[in-house]
mmCIF file of C-alpha atoms and ligand atoms in Angstrom:
data_model
loop_
_atom_site.group_PDB
_atom_site.id
_atom_site.type_symbol
_atom_site.label_atom_id
_atom_site.label_comp_id
_atom_site.label_asym_id
_atom_site.label_seq_id
_atom_site.Cartn_x
_atom_site.Cartn_y
_atom_site.Cartn_z
ATOM 1 C CA MET A 298 -10.306 0.550 11.874
ATOM 2 C CA ASN A 299 -12.167 3.822 11.921
ATOM 3 C CA SER A 300 -15.530 4.407 10.300
ATOM 4 C CA LYS A 301 -14.339 7.681 8.744
ATOM 5 C CA ARG A 302 -12.225 5.836 6.174
ATOM 6 C CA THR A 303 -13.222 2.999 3.816
ATOM 7 C CA PRO A 304 -10.876 0.050 4.427
ATOM 8 C CA LEU A 305 -8.418 -0.644 1.615
ATOM 9 C CA ILE A 306 -7.127 -4.178 1.093
ATOM 10 C CA ALA A 307 -4.278 -4.122 -1.410
ATOM 11 C CA GLY A 308 -2.364 -7.006 -2.967
ATOM 12 C CA ASN A 309 1.268 -6.495 -3.959
ATOM 13 C CA TRP A 310 1.971 -9.347 -6.360
ATOM 14 C CA LYS A 311 5.653 -8.414 -6.687
ATOM 15 C CA MET A 312 7.317 -10.414 -9.521
ATOM 16 C CA HIS A 313 4.565 -13.049 -9.755
ATOM 17 C CA HIS A 314 1.663 -13.664 -12.133
ATOM 18 C CA GLY A 315 2.931 -11.464 -14.977
ATOM 19 C CA GLY A 316 0.881 -13.252 -17.652
ATOM 20 C CA ALA A 317 -2.270 -15.338 -18.091
ATOM 21 C CA SER A 318 -2.223 -16.582 -14.477
ATOM 22 C CA GLY A 319 -2.457 -12.934 -13.374
ATOM 23 C CA VAL A 320 -5.599 -12.391 -15.431
ATOM 24 C CA THR A 321 -7.131 -15.515 -13.861
ATOM 25 C CA LEU A 322 -6.266 -14.323 -10.347
ATOM 26 C CA ALA A 323 -7.675 -10.857 -11.085
ATOM 27 C CA GLY A 324 -10.904 -12.476 -12.301
ATOM 28 C CA GLU A 325 -11.181 -14.389 -9.019
ATOM 29 C CA ILE A 326 -10.664 -11.151 -7.082
ATOM 30 C CA VAL A 327 -13.326 -9.373 -9.143
ATOM 31 C CA ALA A 328 -15.718 -12.196 -8.212
ATOM 32 C CA LEU A 329 -14.933 -12.001 -4.499
ATOM 33 C CA SER A 330 -15.166 -8.181 -4.506
ATOM 34 C CA ARG A 331 -18.961 -8.538 -4.707
ATOM 35 C CA SER A 332 -19.022 -10.059 -1.225
ATOM 36 C CA VAL A 333 -17.195 -7.142 0.437
ATOM 37 C CA PRO A 334 -19.262 -4.032 -0.387
ATOM 38 C CA HIS A 335 -17.751 -1.924 2.422
ATOM 39 C CA VAL A 336 -14.122 -2.583 1.450
ATOM 40 C CA GLU A 337 -11.996 -1.292 -1.427
ATOM 41 C CA LEU A 338 -9.831 -3.934 -3.102
ATOM 42 C CA LEU A 339 -6.686 -3.180 -5.066
ATOM 43 C CA VAL A 340 -4.268 -5.362 -7.010
ATOM 44 C CA ALA A 341 -0.710 -4.428 -8.005
ATOM 45 C CA PRO A 342 0.470 -6.902 -10.648
ATOM 46 C CA PRO A 343 3.705 -6.697 -12.700
ATOM 47 C CA PHE A 344 3.837 -4.103 -15.500
ATOM 48 C CA THR A 345 3.515 -6.758 -18.220
ATOM 49 C CA VAL A 346 -0.042 -7.656 -17.325
ATOM 50 C CA LEU A 347 -1.445 -4.273 -16.243
ATOM 51 C CA ALA A 348 -3.428 -3.582 -19.417
ATOM 52 C CA ALA A 349 -4.925 -7.084 -19.513
ATOM 53 C CA ILE A 350 -5.916 -6.852 -15.858
ATOM 54 C CA ALA A 351 -7.382 -3.382 -16.392
ATOM 55 C CA HIS A 352 -9.628 -5.048 -18.978
ATOM 56 C CA GLU A 353 -10.480 -7.893 -16.566
ATOM 57 C CA CYS A 354 -11.357 -5.438 -13.760
ATOM 58 C CA ASP A 355 -13.311 -3.075 -16.009
ATOM 59 C CA GLY A 356 -16.746 -2.401 -14.547
ATOM 60 C CA SER A 357 -15.784 -3.870 -11.167
ATOM 61 C CA LYS A 358 -14.673 -2.038 -8.047
ATOM 62 C CA VAL A 359 -11.218 -3.639 -8.053
ATOM 63 C CA LEU A 360 -8.581 -0.908 -8.295
ATOM 64 C CA LEU A 361 -5.399 -1.354 -10.310
ATOM 65 C CA ALA A 362 -1.949 -0.233 -9.162
ATOM 66 C CA ALA A 363 1.591 -0.503 -10.459
ATOM 67 C CA GLN A 364 4.458 -1.403 -8.132
ATOM 68 C CA ASN A 365 6.772 1.477 -9.073
ATOM 69 C CA VAL A 366 7.081 4.444 -11.425
ATOM 70 C CA HIS A 367 9.812 6.641 -12.852
ATOM 71 C CA GLU A 368 9.795 10.277 -11.819
ATOM 72 C CA LYS A 369 10.142 11.686 -15.369
ATOM 73 C CA ASP A 370 7.255 11.709 -17.826
ATOM 74 C CA LYS A 371 9.290 10.551 -20.853
ATOM 75 C CA GLY A 372 12.799 10.406 -22.262
ATOM 76 C CA ALA A 373 15.949 8.316 -22.471
ATOM 77 C CA TYR A 374 15.373 6.157 -19.392
ATOM 78 C CA THR A 375 15.784 2.631 -20.728
ATOM 79 C CA GLY A 376 13.665 0.115 -18.906
ATOM 80 C CA GLU A 377 11.613 2.678 -16.999
ATOM 81 C CA ILE A 378 7.861 3.414 -17.060
ATOM 82 C CA SER A 379 6.275 6.835 -16.519
ATOM 83 C CA ALA A 380 3.176 7.728 -14.534
ATOM 84 C CA ALA A 381 1.349 8.753 -17.728
ATOM 85 C CA MET A 382 2.060 5.292 -19.181
ATOM 86 C CA LEU A 383 0.581 3.676 -16.077
ATOM 87 C CA VAL A 384 -2.537 5.798 -16.432
ATOM 88 C CA ASP A 385 -2.719 4.728 -20.093
ATOM 89 C CA SER A 386 -2.521 1.100 -18.945
ATOM 90 C CA GLY A 387 -5.542 1.576 -16.696
ATOM 91 C CA CYS A 388 -3.858 2.183 -13.314
ATOM 92 C CA THR A 389 -5.306 4.584 -10.794
ATOM 93 C CA TRP A 390 -2.813 3.815 -8.009
ATOM 94 C CA VAL A 391 0.899 3.099 -7.634
ATOM 95 C CA ILE A 392 2.960 1.587 -4.808
ATOM 96 C CA LEU A 393 6.048 3.686 -4.024
ATOM 97 C CA GLY A 394 9.058 3.232 -1.766
ATOM 98 C CA HIS A 395 8.473 -0.445 -1.036
ATOM 99 C CA SER A 396 11.271 -1.707 1.201
ATOM 100 C CA GLU A 397 12.458 -4.051 -1.554
ATOM 101 C CA ARG A 398 12.951 -1.016 -3.788
ATOM 102 C CA ARG A 399 14.587 0.967 -1.002
ATOM 103 C CA GLN A 400 16.929 -1.924 -0.146
ATOM 104 C CA MET A 401 17.679 -3.461 -3.546
ATOM 105 C CA PHE A 402 17.166 -0.660 -6.060
ATOM 106 C CA GLY A 403 18.387 2.415 -4.200
ATOM 107 C CA ASP A 404 15.101 4.271 -3.717
ATOM 108 C CA THR A 405 15.845 7.094 -1.257
ATOM 109 C CA ASP A 406 13.404 9.264 0.689
ATOM 110 C CA ALA A 407 14.014 12.119 -1.759
ATOM 111 C CA TRP A 408 13.472 9.883 -4.770
ATOM 112 C CA VAL A 409 10.285 8.459 -3.305
ATOM 113 C CA ALA A 410 9.057 12.019 -2.754
ATOM 114 C CA ARG A 411 9.777 12.936 -6.398
ATOM 115 C CA LYS A 412 8.033 9.779 -7.626
ATOM 116 C CA THR A 413 5.060 10.591 -5.377
ATOM 117 C CA ALA A 414 4.824 14.074 -6.877
ATOM 118 C CA ALA A 415 5.086 12.675 -10.421
ATOM 119 C CA ALA A 416 2.388 10.091 -9.721
ATOM 120 C CA LEU A 417 -0.040 12.639 -8.313
ATOM 121 C CA GLU A 418 0.679 15.052 -11.150
ATOM 122 C CA ALA A 419 -0.339 12.346 -13.652
ATOM 123 C CA GLY A 420 -3.484 11.439 -11.709
ATOM 124 C CA LEU A 421 -2.250 8.370 -9.825
ATOM 125 C CA SER A 422 -2.923 7.885 -6.132
ATOM 126 C CA PRO A 423 0.184 6.752 -4.225
ATOM 127 C CA ILE A 424 0.605 4.077 -1.564
ATOM 128 C CA VAL A 425 3.852 5.216 0.042
ATOM 129 C CA CYS A 426 5.581 2.421 1.967
ATOM 130 C CA VAL A 427 7.569 3.113 5.113
ATOM 131 C CA GLY A 428 9.095 0.848 7.728
ATOM 132 C CA GLU A 429 12.098 0.090 9.896
ATOM 133 C CA THR A 430 14.589 -2.759 9.642
ATOM 134 C CA LEU A 431 15.067 -5.227 12.485
ATOM 135 C CA GLU A 432 18.339 -3.528 13.384
ATOM 136 C CA GLU A 433 16.645 -0.126 13.565
ATOM 137 C CA ARG A 434 13.858 -1.549 15.741
ATOM 138 C CA GLU A 435 16.367 -3.172 18.080
ATOM 139 C CA GLN A 436 18.200 0.151 18.370
ATOM 140 C CA GLY A 437 14.936 1.836 19.400
ATOM 141 C CA LYS A 438 14.842 3.867 16.186
ATOM 142 C CA THR A 439 11.490 2.680 14.796
ATOM 143 C CA LEU A 440 9.591 5.950 15.101
ATOM 144 C CA GLU A 441 12.590 8.053 14.088
ATOM 145 C CA VAL A 442 13.029 6.079 10.849
ATOM 146 C CA VAL A 443 9.351 5.776 9.976
ATOM 147 C CA LEU A 444 8.550 9.423 10.700
ATOM 148 C CA ARG A 445 11.575 10.534 8.644
ATOM 149 C CA GLN A 446 10.248 8.511 5.690
ATOM 150 C CA VAL A 447 6.766 9.975 6.203
ATOM 151 C CA ALA A 448 8.102 13.542 6.534
ATOM 152 C CA ALA A 449 9.773 13.218 3.127
ATOM 153 C CA VAL A 450 6.368 12.906 1.413
ATOM 154 C CA THR A 451 4.020 14.833 3.730
ATOM 155 C CA GLU A 452 4.153 18.176 1.882
ATOM 156 C CA VAL A 453 3.553 16.427 -1.446
ATOM 157 C CA LEU A 454 0.657 14.371 -0.067
ATOM 158 C CA ALA A 455 -0.872 17.427 1.607
ATOM 159 C CA LYS A 456 -1.337 19.094 -1.793
ATOM 160 C CA ALA A 457 -3.094 16.053 -3.298
ATOM 161 C CA SER A 458 -6.777 16.134 -4.111
ATOM 162 C CA LEU A 459 -6.710 12.391 -4.935
ATOM 163 C CA PRO A 460 -6.980 9.636 -2.308
ATOM 164 C CA VAL A 461 -3.602 8.723 -0.799
ATOM 165 C CA ALA A 462 -2.325 5.936 1.437
ATOM 166 C CA ILE A 463 0.721 5.151 3.527
ATOM 167 C CA ALA A 464 1.674 1.535 4.212
ATOM 168 C CA TYR A 465 3.546 0.828 7.429
ATOM 169 C CA GLU A 466 5.546 -2.276 6.628
ATOM 170 C CA PRO A 467 8.143 -3.261 9.216
ATOM 171 C CA VAL A 468 10.909 -4.663 7.020
ATOM 172 C CA TRP A 469 11.491 -7.556 9.430
ATOM 173 C CA ALA A 470 7.874 -8.678 8.947
ATOM 174 C CA ILE A 471 7.820 -8.719 5.139
ATOM 175 C CA GLY A 472 7.718 -12.233 3.749
ATOM 176 C CA THR A 473 9.153 -13.643 6.980
ATOM 177 C CA GLY A 474 6.037 -14.925 8.717
ATOM 178 C CA LYS A 475 6.919 -12.609 11.649
ATOM 179 C CA VAL A 476 4.154 -10.120 12.180
ATOM 180 C CA ALA A 477 3.937 -6.949 14.249
ATOM 181 C CA GLY A 478 1.557 -7.385 17.162
ATOM 182 C CA PRO A 479 -1.552 -5.174 17.131
ATOM 183 C CA ALA A 480 -0.090 -2.936 19.857
ATOM 184 C CA GLU A 481 3.206 -2.527 17.971
ATOM 185 C CA ALA A 482 1.377 -1.719 14.743
ATOM 186 C CA GLU A 483 -1.071 0.681 16.394
ATOM 187 C CA GLU A 484 1.763 2.598 18.085
ATOM 188 C CA VAL A 485 3.414 3.312 14.738
ATOM 189 C CA HIS A 486 0.157 3.963 12.860
ATOM 190 C CA ALA A 487 -0.972 6.447 15.524
ATOM 191 C CA ALA A 488 2.421 8.177 15.388
ATOM 192 C CA ILE A 489 2.182 8.472 11.596
ATOM 193 C CA ARG A 490 -1.307 9.965 11.827
ATOM 194 C CA ALA A 491 -0.192 12.417 14.524
ATOM 195 C CA ALA A 492 2.792 13.478 12.391
ATOM 196 C CA LEU A 493 0.507 14.096 9.400
ATOM 197 C CA ALA A 494 -1.936 16.026 11.600
ATOM 198 C CA LYS A 495 0.802 18.406 12.730
ATOM 199 C CA VAL A 496 1.383 19.469 9.123
ATOM 200 C CA ALA A 497 -2.082 19.017 7.605
ATOM 201 C CA PRO A 498 -5.047 17.902 9.748
ATOM 202 C CA ALA A 499 -7.194 17.144 6.682
ATOM 203 C CA LEU A 500 -4.463 14.890 5.302
ATOM 204 C CA ALA A 501 -4.330 12.983 8.593
ATOM 205 C CA GLU A 502 -8.086 12.462 8.446
ATOM 206 C CA LYS A 503 -8.194 11.218 4.874
ATOM 207 C CA THR A 504 -5.003 9.134 4.591
ATOM 208 C CA ARG A 505 -5.519 5.397 4.774
ATOM 209 C CA ILE A 506 -2.639 3.946 6.798
ATOM 210 C CA LEU A 507 -2.266 0.290 5.812
ATOM 211 C CA TYR A 508 -0.416 -2.395 7.727
ATOM 212 C CA GLY A 509 1.856 -4.701 5.717
ATOM 213 C CA GLY A 510 4.117 -7.557 6.751
ATOM 214 C CA SER A 511 2.968 -11.182 6.868
ATOM 215 C CA LEU A 512 -0.695 -10.148 7.065
ATOM 216 C CA LYS A 513 -2.662 -13.420 6.770
ATOM 217 C CA PRO A 514 -6.245 -14.595 7.347
ATOM 218 C CA ASP A 515 -5.382 -15.737 10.878
ATOM 219 C CA ASN A 516 -3.974 -12.391 12.082
ATOM 220 C CA ALA A 517 -6.051 -10.009 9.948
ATOM 221 C CA ASP A 518 -8.887 -9.491 12.439
ATOM 222 C CA ALA A 519 -6.616 -8.400 15.290
ATOM 223 C CA LEU A 520 -4.486 -6.074 13.147
ATOM 224 C CA LEU A 521 -7.314 -4.529 11.135
ATOM 225 C CA ALA A 522 -9.276 -3.835 14.320
ATOM 226 C CA CYS A 523 -6.628 -1.328 15.501
ATOM 227 C CA THR A 524 -7.985 2.222 15.535
ATOM 228 C CA ASN A 525 -5.421 3.648 13.128
ATOM 229 C CA VAL A 526 -5.137 0.650 10.803
ATOM 230 C CA ASP A 527 -7.235 1.370 7.706
ATOM 231 C CA GLY A 528 -6.463 -1.766 5.743
ATOM 232 C CA GLY A 529 -3.575 -3.880 4.579
ATOM 233 C CA LEU A 530 -0.855 -4.166 1.967
ATOM 234 C CA ILE A 531 -0.450 -7.869 1.402
ATOM 235 C CA GLY A 532 2.314 -9.722 -0.391
ATOM 236 C CA GLY A 533 2.345 -13.524 -0.109
ATOM 237 C CA ALA A 534 -1.306 -13.955 0.860
ATOM 238 C CA SER A 535 -2.450 -11.797 -2.059
ATOM 239 C CA LEU A 536 -1.265 -14.439 -4.543
ATOM 240 C CA ASP A 537 -4.081 -16.728 -3.511
ATOM 241 C CA ALA A 538 -7.658 -15.503 -4.024
ATOM 242 C CA SER A 539 -9.027 -17.499 -1.097
ATOM 243 C CA GLN A 540 -6.475 -16.044 1.356
ATOM 244 C CA PHE A 541 -6.830 -12.528 -0.043
ATOM 245 C CA GLY A 542 -10.610 -12.957 0.119
ATOM 246 C CA ALA A 543 -10.459 -14.099 3.734
ATOM 247 C CA ILE A 544 -8.503 -10.955 4.685
ATOM 248 C CA ALA A 545 -10.964 -8.791 2.735
ATOM 249 C CA ARG A 546 -13.857 -10.462 4.554
ATOM 250 C CA ALA A 547 -12.188 -9.741 7.909
ATOM 251 C CA ALA A 548 -12.086 -6.062 6.887
ATOM 252 C CA GLU A 549 -15.707 -6.231 5.754
ATOM 253 C CA GLY A 550 -16.754 -7.685 9.115
ATOM 254 C CA LEU A 551 -15.002 -4.872 10.970
ATOM 255 C CA ALA A 552 -16.409 -2.198 8.643
ATOM 256 C CA ILE A 553 -19.918 -3.475 9.336
ATOM 257 C CA ARG A 554 -19.228 -3.549 13.075
ATOM 258 C CA PHE A 555 -18.036 0.089 13.041
ATOM 259 C CA PRO A 556 -20.402 1.745 10.541
ATOM 260 C CA SER A 557 -20.015 5.439 9.646
HETATM 261 C C1 LIG B 798 4.783 -6.701 0.949
HETATM 262 O O1 LIG B 798 5.658 -7.080 0.202
HETATM 263 O O2 LIG B 798 4.321 -5.554 0.799
HETATM 264 C C2 LIG B 798 4.322 -7.615 2.002
HETATM 265 C C3 LIG B 798 3.658 -7.100 2.994
HETATM 266 O O3 LIG B 798 4.644 -8.943 1.860
HETATM 267 P P1 LIG B 798 4.144 -10.166 2.807
HETATM 268 O O4 LIG B 798 2.663 -9.985 3.022
HETATM 269 O O5 LIG B 798 4.470 -11.392 2.028
HETATM 270 O O6 LIG B 798 4.902 -10.051 4.086
#
């Protein structure tokens, strides 16, 4: 954690809590947000409940994100949702290029870059997810893969006046209970920041680089304390307000320890 950037703790709800239970969970997160004044909190529920959660979070500091967007602003794209529609629903952020989308729904680097541009154009801040598979890590290709994914969006991010974030999520750590060690995470986060700095030093300074992959209350302190880790993107543990709150409080403790 670095005092130059406000920590961001983001919950990716995936395909859970798409109705009334999502509104209840959002209400619990609004309540806990008051105890972490130095941390930004974000929730990314399913599309179906975005507008209701926007209402629930209104007047609080909890940010609302979608989990994906289509690159076009309107048209014959059955089943898709545009960035303008997400803005209309109350979103200010969107998660892009999550490994589940890359692996199961064919999101490529180029497509993620176009979605990132479309999001920014409509006024949405992106969290662009990057990360290597276990096979790629075992072949020693972690940095090659991650930096290729980052390079695909760097020019687009560099033009953004809105806040932006990159989430480093080793695919082998997502939903598996296996977590990158702090040294492994810091190596990749530092490499991402250095790659951004080569193209746009101001972008490197402002970008929050989040760690994601089995981030839980019991490992949050060690991971969030890494110099280039500016927060977390949390799947499983974000579905429970007490676990999400415990991770947010770990970030709050570190933010207080390293004041700006
Ligand atoms: C995720 O899906 O972005 C994620 C990090 O999931 P989990 O925390 O469950 O590993």
